[in-house]
Amino acid sequence: MFDQHIWRQQLTDHLEIFARHPHREVQLAGNPGVVPHLALRTLMPFLNALYDYPVDAIVTLATIAHDTGANLLISRIIRTRYPTAIDIERDMRASIDLCITIERLMIELNTIPRAIQRLNARRSFWLCSTIERELDVYPWSFVWIRDLLRELNSQDRIDALRRLRSRNGRYTTADLALIESALSDATAQTRAYAARLLGVMVDAPPPALTHRLLEIALRDSDAETRFAAARTIGLLRERVITGDALTYIESHLFHEDGYYRSSAALVLGQLGEDAGKPSVVQSLCQLLHDRDAYAREAAARALGRIGPPAALPQVIAALEKATQDDDVQVHEAATDSLALLRQFAELSVQAAA
């Protein structure tokens, strides 16, 4: 089976890989540029489906583009089962019809916004500027993609969010809809701004907003945006963190990707004592031995911020060992947290006496 939903999902999976190191991905693939690389990424699910589910694939393609370019595309694939980005780039230079079809597919499947949403601010700017520059070499004008790039660079959404500051955290339903939309924006700056607005919210945010905020804190590609969301979760902790939410955050400490492990530790640190259940403290101690230095640093800082619930002999011993870490940032984080927890431990002893 193959339809637009499956096409979009498979495209998203392809873009997850691309977004980690976009410039390097293009270079390693030997592609002639970003535009043909993204064009091939867009086409790849269709290329695979054409041989496994030919009828479904052709029908799905026809719902988006049923023009001359679509016929040319199918003919190209039949001749060369898996064309390279170089093949696609050459064909696009030679055929306006193929350019039109590929542009329609990239617009309909949201290729560029999906890619940008997974990039930090610097890489987003690089991607947009590179695409805009490369489009000039093709015979077709790519009006839709150029309009999209202008929209992605627009400050209108930021300006609309800025006007919400006058609400002083008392948001209407329409305001919350704007914030929720901004949390899924393609640009990191907009997502971070929306996350900060929630931090001053007077009432508890709706569950959908809380879930989205948590996903950003744990999984967003931009470090500033992750921190903004984590900080907001810390500010709203009594209103947004349930037992299930804490368990979900803790589960990311064991994710195979160090990127998620360090993000989870950052969020737990922002929660302070509210994250101090025994299993969380134990998991953070285990993370002090992680192969990823960022994860080790985040774990060390989180233990200090959790405070009294983490002021245990085994935690202090683990941090003492972490002060010998070869990474300077890990060493400093462990040293700072160790000093804090020793103070809490001494206060606990005095209180017991």
CSV table of C-alpha atoms in Angstrom, one decimal:
chain,number,residue,atom,x,y,z
A,1,MET,CA,0.0,0.0,0.0
A,2,PHE,CA,1.2,3.5,-0.8
A,3,ASP,CA,-0.6,6.9,-0.3
A,4,GLN,CA,0.2,10.5,0.5
A,5,HIS,CA,0.3,9.8,4.2
A,6,ILE,CA,2.9,7.0,3.8
A,7,TRP,CA,4.8,9.2,1.3
A,8,ARG,CA,5.0,12.0,3.8
A,9,GLN,CA,6.0,9.7,6.7
A,10,GLN,CA,8.8,8.1,4.7
A,11,LEU,CA,10.0,11.5,3.5
A,12,THR,CA,10.1,12.7,7.1
A,13,ASP,CA,12.3,9.7,8.0
A,14,HIS,CA,14.7,10.5,5.2
A,15,LEU,CA,14.9,14.1,6.3
A,16,GLU,CA,15.6,13.1,9.9
A,17,ILE,CA,19.0,11.8,8.6
A,18,PHE,CA,19.6,14.8,6.4
A,19,ALA,CA,18.9,17.3,9.2
A,20,ARG,CA,21.7,16.0,11.5
A,21,HIS,CA,24.5,17.2,9.1
A,22,PRO,CA,22.8,18.6,6.0
A,23,HIS,CA,25.9,20.1,4.4
A,24,ARG,CA,27.9,16.9,5.0
A,25,GLU,CA,25.0,14.7,3.8
A,26,VAL,CA,24.9,16.5,0.4
A,27,GLN,CA,28.7,16.3,0.1
A,28,LEU,CA,29.0,12.6,1.1
A,29,ALA,CA,26.2,11.7,-1.4
A,30,GLY,CA,28.2,13.3,-4.2
A,31,ASN,CA,25.2,15.4,-5.0
A,32,PRO,CA,25.5,18.5,-7.2
A,33,GLY,CA,23.5,20.7,-4.9
A,34,VAL,CA,20.9,21.0,-2.2
A,35,VAL,CA,18.0,21.3,-4.6
A,36,PRO,CA,18.6,18.0,-6.5
A,37,HIS,CA,19.4,16.3,-3.1
A,38,LEU,CA,16.0,17.4,-1.6
A,39,ALA,CA,14.3,16.5,-4.9
A,40,LEU,CA,15.7,13.0,-4.7
A,41,ARG,CA,14.7,12.7,-1.0
A,42,THR,CA,11.2,13.7,-2.0
A,43,LEU,CA,11.0,11.2,-4.8
A,44,MET,CA,12.6,8.3,-3.0
A,45,PRO,CA,9.5,6.9,-1.3
A,46,PHE,CA,7.7,7.0,-4.7
A,47,LEU,CA,10.7,5.3,-6.4
A,48,ASN,CA,10.5,2.4,-4.0
A,49,ALA,CA,6.7,2.2,-4.1
A,50,LEU,CA,6.6,2.2,-7.9
A,51,TYR,CA,8.1,-1.3,-7.9
A,52,ASP,CA,6.3,-2.7,-4.9
A,53,TYR,CA,2.9,-1.1,-5.3
A,54,PRO,CA,2.9,0.3,-8.9
A,55,VAL,CA,-0.8,1.1,-9.1
A,56,ASP,CA,-0.9,2.7,-5.7
A,57,ALA,CA,2.2,4.7,-6.5
A,58,ILE,CA,1.0,6.0,-9.9
A,59,VAL,CA,-2.5,6.9,-8.5
A,60,THR,CA,-0.9,8.7,-5.5
A,61,LEU,CA,1.4,10.7,-7.9
A,62,ALA,CA,-1.6,11.6,-10.1
A,63,THR,CA,-3.4,13.1,-7.1
A,64,ILE,CA,-0.5,15.6,-6.8
A,65,ALA,CA,0.7,15.9,-10.4
A,66,HIS,CA,-0.8,14.4,-13.5
A,67,ASP,CA,1.0,16.5,-16.1
A,68,THR,CA,3.7,15.9,-18.7
A,69,GLY,CA,6.4,16.1,-16.1
A,70,ALA,CA,4.8,13.3,-14.2
A,71,ASN,CA,4.9,11.1,-17.3
A,72,LEU,CA,8.5,12.1,-17.9
A,73,LEU,CA,9.3,11.2,-14.3
A,74,ILE,CA,7.8,7.7,-14.6
A,75,SER,CA,9.6,7.1,-17.9
A,76,ARG,CA,12.9,8.1,-16.3
A,77,ILE,CA,12.4,5.7,-13.4
A,78,ILE,CA,11.5,2.9,-15.7
A,79,ARG,CA,14.7,3.5,-17.7
A,80,THR,CA,16.8,3.9,-14.5
A,81,ARG,CA,15.3,2.2,-11.5
A,82,TYR,CA,17.1,4.3,-9.0
A,83,PRO,CA,18.2,7.6,-10.6
A,84,THR,CA,20.8,9.6,-8.7
A,85,ALA,CA,20.6,13.3,-7.7
A,86,ILE,CA,23.0,14.0,-10.6
A,87,ASP,CA,20.4,12.3,-13.0
A,88,ILE,CA,17.6,14.4,-11.5
A,89,GLU,CA,19.6,17.6,-11.7
A,90,ARG,CA,20.5,17.0,-15.3
A,91,ASP,CA,16.8,16.2,-16.2
A,92,MET,CA,15.6,19.3,-14.4
A,93,ARG,CA,18.0,21.5,-16.3
A,94,ALA,CA,16.8,20.0,-19.5
A,95,SER,CA,13.0,20.0,-18.9
A,96,ILE,CA,10.7,22.7,-17.6
A,97,ASP,CA,7.9,20.1,-17.3
A,98,LEU,CA,9.9,18.0,-14.9
A,99,CYS,CA,10.8,21.1,-12.9
A,100,ILE,CA,7.1,21.9,-12.5
A,101,THR,CA,6.3,18.4,-11.4
A,102,ILE,CA,9.1,18.2,-8.8
A,103,GLU,CA,8.2,21.6,-7.5
A,104,ARG,CA,4.6,20.5,-7.0
A,105,LEU,CA,5.7,17.4,-5.2
A,106,MET,CA,8.1,19.4,-2.9
A,107,ILE,CA,5.4,21.9,-2.1
A,108,GLU,CA,2.5,19.4,-1.6
A,109,LEU,CA,4.7,17.1,0.6
A,110,ASN,CA,6.2,20.1,2.5
A,111,THR,CA,9.8,19.0,1.9
A,112,ILE,CA,11.4,22.3,2.7
A,113,PRO,CA,9.4,23.1,5.8
A,114,ARG,CA,9.9,19.5,7.1
A,115,ALA,CA,13.7,19.9,6.6
A,116,ILE,CA,13.9,23.3,8.2
A,117,GLN,CA,11.9,22.3,11.2
A,118,ARG,CA,14.6,19.8,12.1
A,119,LEU,CA,17.5,22.4,11.7
A,120,ASN,CA,18.9,25.0,14.1
A,121,ALA,CA,18.7,28.7,13.1
A,122,ARG,CA,22.1,28.8,11.5
A,123,ARG,CA,21.5,25.7,9.3
A,124,SER,CA,18.0,26.9,8.4
A,125,PHE,CA,19.5,30.1,7.1
A,126,TRP,CA,22.1,28.2,5.1
A,127,LEU,CA,19.5,25.8,3.6
A,128,CYS,CA,17.1,28.6,2.6
A,129,SER,CA,19.8,30.8,1.1
A,130,THR,CA,21.4,27.9,-0.8
A,131,ILE,CA,18.1,26.7,-2.2
A,132,GLU,CA,17.3,30.2,-3.4
A,133,ARG,CA,20.7,30.6,-5.1
A,134,GLU,CA,20.6,27.2,-6.8
A,135,LEU,CA,17.1,27.7,-8.2
A,136,ASP,CA,18.5,30.3,-10.6
A,137,VAL,CA,20.3,27.6,-12.7
A,138,TYR,CA,17.1,25.9,-13.8
A,139,PRO,CA,14.9,26.9,-16.7
A,140,TRP,CA,11.7,27.0,-14.6
A,141,SER,CA,11.2,30.0,-12.2
A,142,PHE,CA,10.0,28.0,-9.2
A,143,VAL,CA,7.6,30.7,-8.1
A,144,TRP,CA,5.9,28.5,-5.4
A,145,ILE,CA,9.2,27.5,-3.8
A,146,ARG,CA,10.5,31.1,-3.9
A,147,ASP,CA,7.2,32.3,-2.3
A,148,LEU,CA,7.6,29.6,0.4
A,149,LEU,CA,11.1,30.7,1.2
A,150,ARG,CA,10.0,34.3,1.6
A,151,GLU,CA,7.2,33.1,3.9
A,152,LEU,CA,9.7,31.1,6.0
A,153,ASN,CA,11.8,34.2,6.3
A,154,SER,CA,8.9,36.4,7.3
A,155,GLN,CA,8.8,38.2,10.6
A,156,ASP,CA,5.0,38.3,10.7
A,157,ARG,CA,4.6,35.4,13.0
A,158,ILE,CA,7.2,36.7,15.4
A,159,ASP,CA,5.5,40.1,15.4
A,160,ALA,CA,2.1,38.4,16.2
A,161,LEU,CA,3.7,36.5,19.1
A,162,ARG,CA,5.3,39.7,20.4
A,163,ARG,CA,1.9,41.3,20.7
A,164,LEU,CA,0.9,38.6,23.1
A,165,ARG,CA,3.3,39.9,25.7
A,166,SER,CA,0.7,42.5,26.6
A,167,ARG,CA,-1.6,39.7,27.8
A,168,ASN,CA,0.6,39.1,30.8
A,169,GLY,CA,0.1,35.3,30.6
A,170,ARG,CA,-3.7,35.5,30.3
A,171,TYR,CA,-4.3,34.1,26.8
A,172,THR,CA,-7.5,33.7,24.9
A,173,THR,CA,-8.4,30.5,22.9
A,174,ALA,CA,-7.2,32.3,19.8
A,175,ASP,CA,-3.9,33.2,21.5
A,176,LEU,CA,-3.3,29.6,22.5
A,177,ALA,CA,-4.0,28.5,18.9
A,178,LEU,CA,-1.4,30.9,17.6
A,179,ILE,CA,1.2,29.7,20.2
A,180,GLU,CA,0.4,26.1,19.4
A,181,SER,CA,0.9,26.8,15.7
A,182,ALA,CA,4.2,28.7,16.4
A,183,LEU,CA,5.5,25.7,18.4
A,184,SER,CA,5.5,23.7,15.1
A,185,ASP,CA,6.9,26.5,13.0
A,186,ALA,CA,9.8,25.8,10.6
A,187,THR,CA,12.0,28.4,12.1
A,188,ALA,CA,13.7,27.8,15.5
A,189,GLN,CA,13.4,31.4,16.6
A,190,THR,CA,9.6,31.3,16.3
A,191,ARG,CA,9.4,28.0,18.2
A,192,ALA,CA,11.6,29.3,21.0
A,193,TYR,CA,9.6,32.5,21.3
A,194,ALA,CA,6.4,30.6,21.6
A,195,ALA,CA,7.8,28.3,24.2
A,196,ARG,CA,8.9,31.4,26.3
A,197,LEU,CA,5.4,32.9,26.1
A,198,LEU,CA,4.0,29.7,27.7
A,199,GLY,CA,6.4,30.2,30.6
A,200,VAL,CA,4.4,33.2,31.9
A,201,MET,CA,1.0,31.6,31.4
A,202,VAL,CA,-1.3,32.1,34.4
A,203,ASP,CA,-3.5,29.0,33.8
A,204,ALA,CA,-2.4,25.5,33.1
A,205,PRO,CA,-1.8,25.0,29.4
A,206,PRO,CA,-4.1,22.6,27.5
A,207,PRO,CA,-2.8,19.0,27.3
A,208,ALA,CA,-2.0,19.3,23.6
A,209,LEU,CA,0.2,22.3,24.3
A,210,THR,CA,1.9,20.6,27.2
A,211,HIS,CA,2.6,17.6,25.0
A,212,ARG,CA,4.0,19.7,22.2
A,213,LEU,CA,6.2,21.7,24.7
A,214,LEU,CA,7.6,18.5,26.1
A,215,GLU,CA,8.4,17.1,22.6
A,216,ILE,CA,10.3,20.3,21.8
A,217,ALA,CA,12.2,20.2,25.0
A,218,LEU,CA,13.3,16.6,24.4
A,219,ARG,CA,13.6,16.5,20.6
A,220,ASP,CA,13.9,19.9,18.9
A,221,SER,CA,17.1,20.2,16.8
A,222,ASP,CA,17.9,23.8,18.0
A,223,ALA,CA,19.7,24.0,21.4
A,224,GLU,CA,18.2,27.5,22.2
A,225,THR,CA,14.7,26.2,21.5
A,226,ARG,CA,15.2,23.1,23.6
A,227,PHE,CA,16.4,25.2,26.5
A,228,ALA,CA,13.5,27.6,26.2
A,229,ALA,CA,11.0,24.8,26.3
A,230,ALA,CA,12.8,23.1,29.2
A,231,ARG,CA,12.9,26.3,31.1
A,232,THR,CA,9.1,26.8,30.6
A,233,ILE,CA,8.4,23.3,31.8
A,234,GLY,CA,10.4,24.1,34.9
A,235,LEU,CA,8.4,27.3,35.5
A,236,LEU,CA,5.1,25.5,35.0
A,237,ARG,CA,6.1,22.2,36.7
A,238,GLU,CA,3.2,21.9,39.2
A,239,ARG,CA,0.7,22.4,36.3
A,240,VAL,CA,2.2,20.3,33.6
A,241,ILE,CA,4.3,17.5,35.1
A,242,THR,CA,2.3,14.4,36.0
A,243,GLY,CA,3.7,11.0,37.0
A,244,ASP,CA,3.3,9.8,33.4
A,245,ALA,CA,5.1,12.8,32.0
A,246,LEU,CA,8.0,12.3,34.4
A,247,THR,CA,8.2,8.7,33.4
A,248,TYR,CA,8.2,9.7,29.7
A,249,ILE,CA,11.1,12.2,30.3
A,250,GLU,CA,13.0,9.6,32.3
A,251,SER,CA,12.7,7.0,29.4
A,252,HIS,CA,14.7,9.4,27.2
A,253,LEU,CA,17.7,9.0,29.5
A,254,PHE,CA,18.1,5.5,28.0
A,255,HIS,CA,17.5,6.5,24.3
A,256,GLU,CA,20.0,5.2,21.9
A,257,ASP,CA,20.7,8.7,20.7
A,258,GLY,CA,22.8,10.8,23.0
A,259,TYR,CA,21.1,13.9,21.7
A,260,TYR,CA,17.9,12.8,23.4
A,261,ARG,CA,19.7,11.6,26.6
A,262,SER,CA,21.2,15.0,27.2
A,263,SER,CA,17.9,16.8,26.5
A,264,ALA,CA,16.1,14.6,29.0
A,265,ALA,CA,18.7,15.4,31.6
A,266,LEU,CA,18.3,19.1,30.9
A,267,VAL,CA,14.5,19.0,31.4
A,268,LEU,CA,14.9,17.0,34.7
A,269,GLY,CA,17.3,19.6,35.9
A,270,GLN,CA,14.8,22.3,35.3
A,271,LEU,CA,12.2,20.4,37.3
A,272,GLY,CA,14.4,20.6,40.4
A,273,GLU,CA,13.2,18.6,43.4
A,274,ASP,CA,10.0,17.6,41.5
A,275,ALA,CA,12.3,15.3,39.5
A,276,GLY,CA,13.8,13.7,42.5
A,277,LYS,CA,12.2,10.3,42.6
A,278,PRO,CA,14.7,7.6,43.3
A,279,SER,CA,14.6,6.0,39.9
A,280,VAL,CA,15.4,9.3,38.2
A,281,VAL,CA,18.3,10.0,40.5
A,282,GLN,CA,19.7,6.5,39.9
A,283,SER,CA,19.3,6.9,36.1
A,284,LEU,CA,21.1,10.3,36.1
A,285,CYS,CA,24.0,8.7,38.1
A,286,GLN,CA,24.2,6.0,35.4
A,287,LEU,CA,24.3,8.8,32.7
A,288,LEU,CA,27.5,10.2,34.4
A,289,HIS,CA,29.2,7.2,32.6
A,290,ASP,CA,27.7,7.9,29.2
A,291,ARG,CA,29.9,7.9,26.1
A,292,ASP,CA,28.5,11.3,25.1
A,293,ALA,CA,30.1,14.2,27.0
A,294,TYR,CA,27.0,16.4,26.6
A,295,ALA,CA,24.9,13.8,28.3
A,296,ARG,CA,27.4,13.4,31.1
A,297,GLU,CA,27.5,17.2,31.7
A,298,ALA,CA,23.7,17.5,31.6
A,299,ALA,CA,23.3,14.6,34.1
A,300,ALA,CA,25.9,16.1,36.4
A,301,ARG,CA,24.1,19.5,36.4
A,302,ALA,CA,20.7,17.9,36.8
A,303,LEU,CA,21.7,16.1,40.0
A,304,GLY,CA,22.8,19.4,41.5
A,305,ARG,CA,19.6,21.1,40.6
A,306,ILE,CA,17.4,18.3,41.9
A,307,GLY,CA,18.9,19.1,45.3
A,308,PRO,CA,18.0,17.4,48.6
A,309,PRO,CA,16.5,14.2,47.0
A,310,ALA,CA,19.8,13.7,45.3
A,311,ALA,CA,22.0,14.5,48.3
A,312,LEU,CA,22.8,10.8,48.9
A,313,PRO,CA,26.1,9.1,49.6
A,314,GLN,CA,26.1,7.1,46.4
A,315,VAL,CA,25.2,10.2,44.3
A,316,ILE,CA,28.0,12.2,46.0
A,317,ALA,CA,30.4,9.4,45.3
A,318,ALA,CA,29.4,9.3,41.6
A,319,LEU,CA,29.9,13.0,41.3
A,320,GLU,CA,33.3,12.8,43.0
A,321,LYS,CA,34.3,10.3,40.3
A,322,ALA,CA,32.8,12.6,37.6
A,323,THR,CA,35.0,15.4,38.7
A,324,GLN,CA,37.9,13.4,37.2
A,325,ASP,CA,36.3,13.4,33.8
A,326,ASP,CA,38.6,14.3,30.9
A,327,ASP,CA,36.0,16.7,29.5
A,328,VAL,CA,36.3,20.2,31.1
A,329,GLN,CA,32.6,20.9,30.9
A,330,VAL,CA,31.7,17.6,32.7
A,331,HIS,CA,34.4,18.3,35.3
A,332,GLU,CA,33.0,21.8,36.0
A,333,ALA,CA,29.4,20.5,36.1
A,334,ALA,CA,30.2,17.7,38.5
A,335,THR,CA,32.3,20.0,40.7
A,336,ASP,CA,29.4,22.6,41.0
A,337,SER,CA,26.8,20.0,41.7
A,338,LEU,CA,29.0,18.2,44.2
A,339,ALA,CA,29.4,21.4,46.2
A,340,LEU,CA,25.6,21.9,46.3
A,341,LEU,CA,24.8,18.3,47.3
A,342,ARG,CA,27.4,18.3,50.0
A,343,GLN,CA,25.7,21.4,51.5
A,344,PHE,CA,22.3,19.7,51.4
A,345,ALA,CA,23.8,16.6,53.0
A,346,GLU,CA,25.3,18.6,55.8
A,347,LEU,CA,22.0,20.4,56.4
A,348,SER,CA,20.2,17.1,56.6
A,349,VAL,CA,22.6,15.7,59.1
A,350,GLN,CA,22.3,18.9,61.3
A,351,ALA,CA,18.5,18.7,61.1
A,352,ALA,CA,18.6,15.1,62.2
A,353,ALA,CA,20.8,15.9,65.1
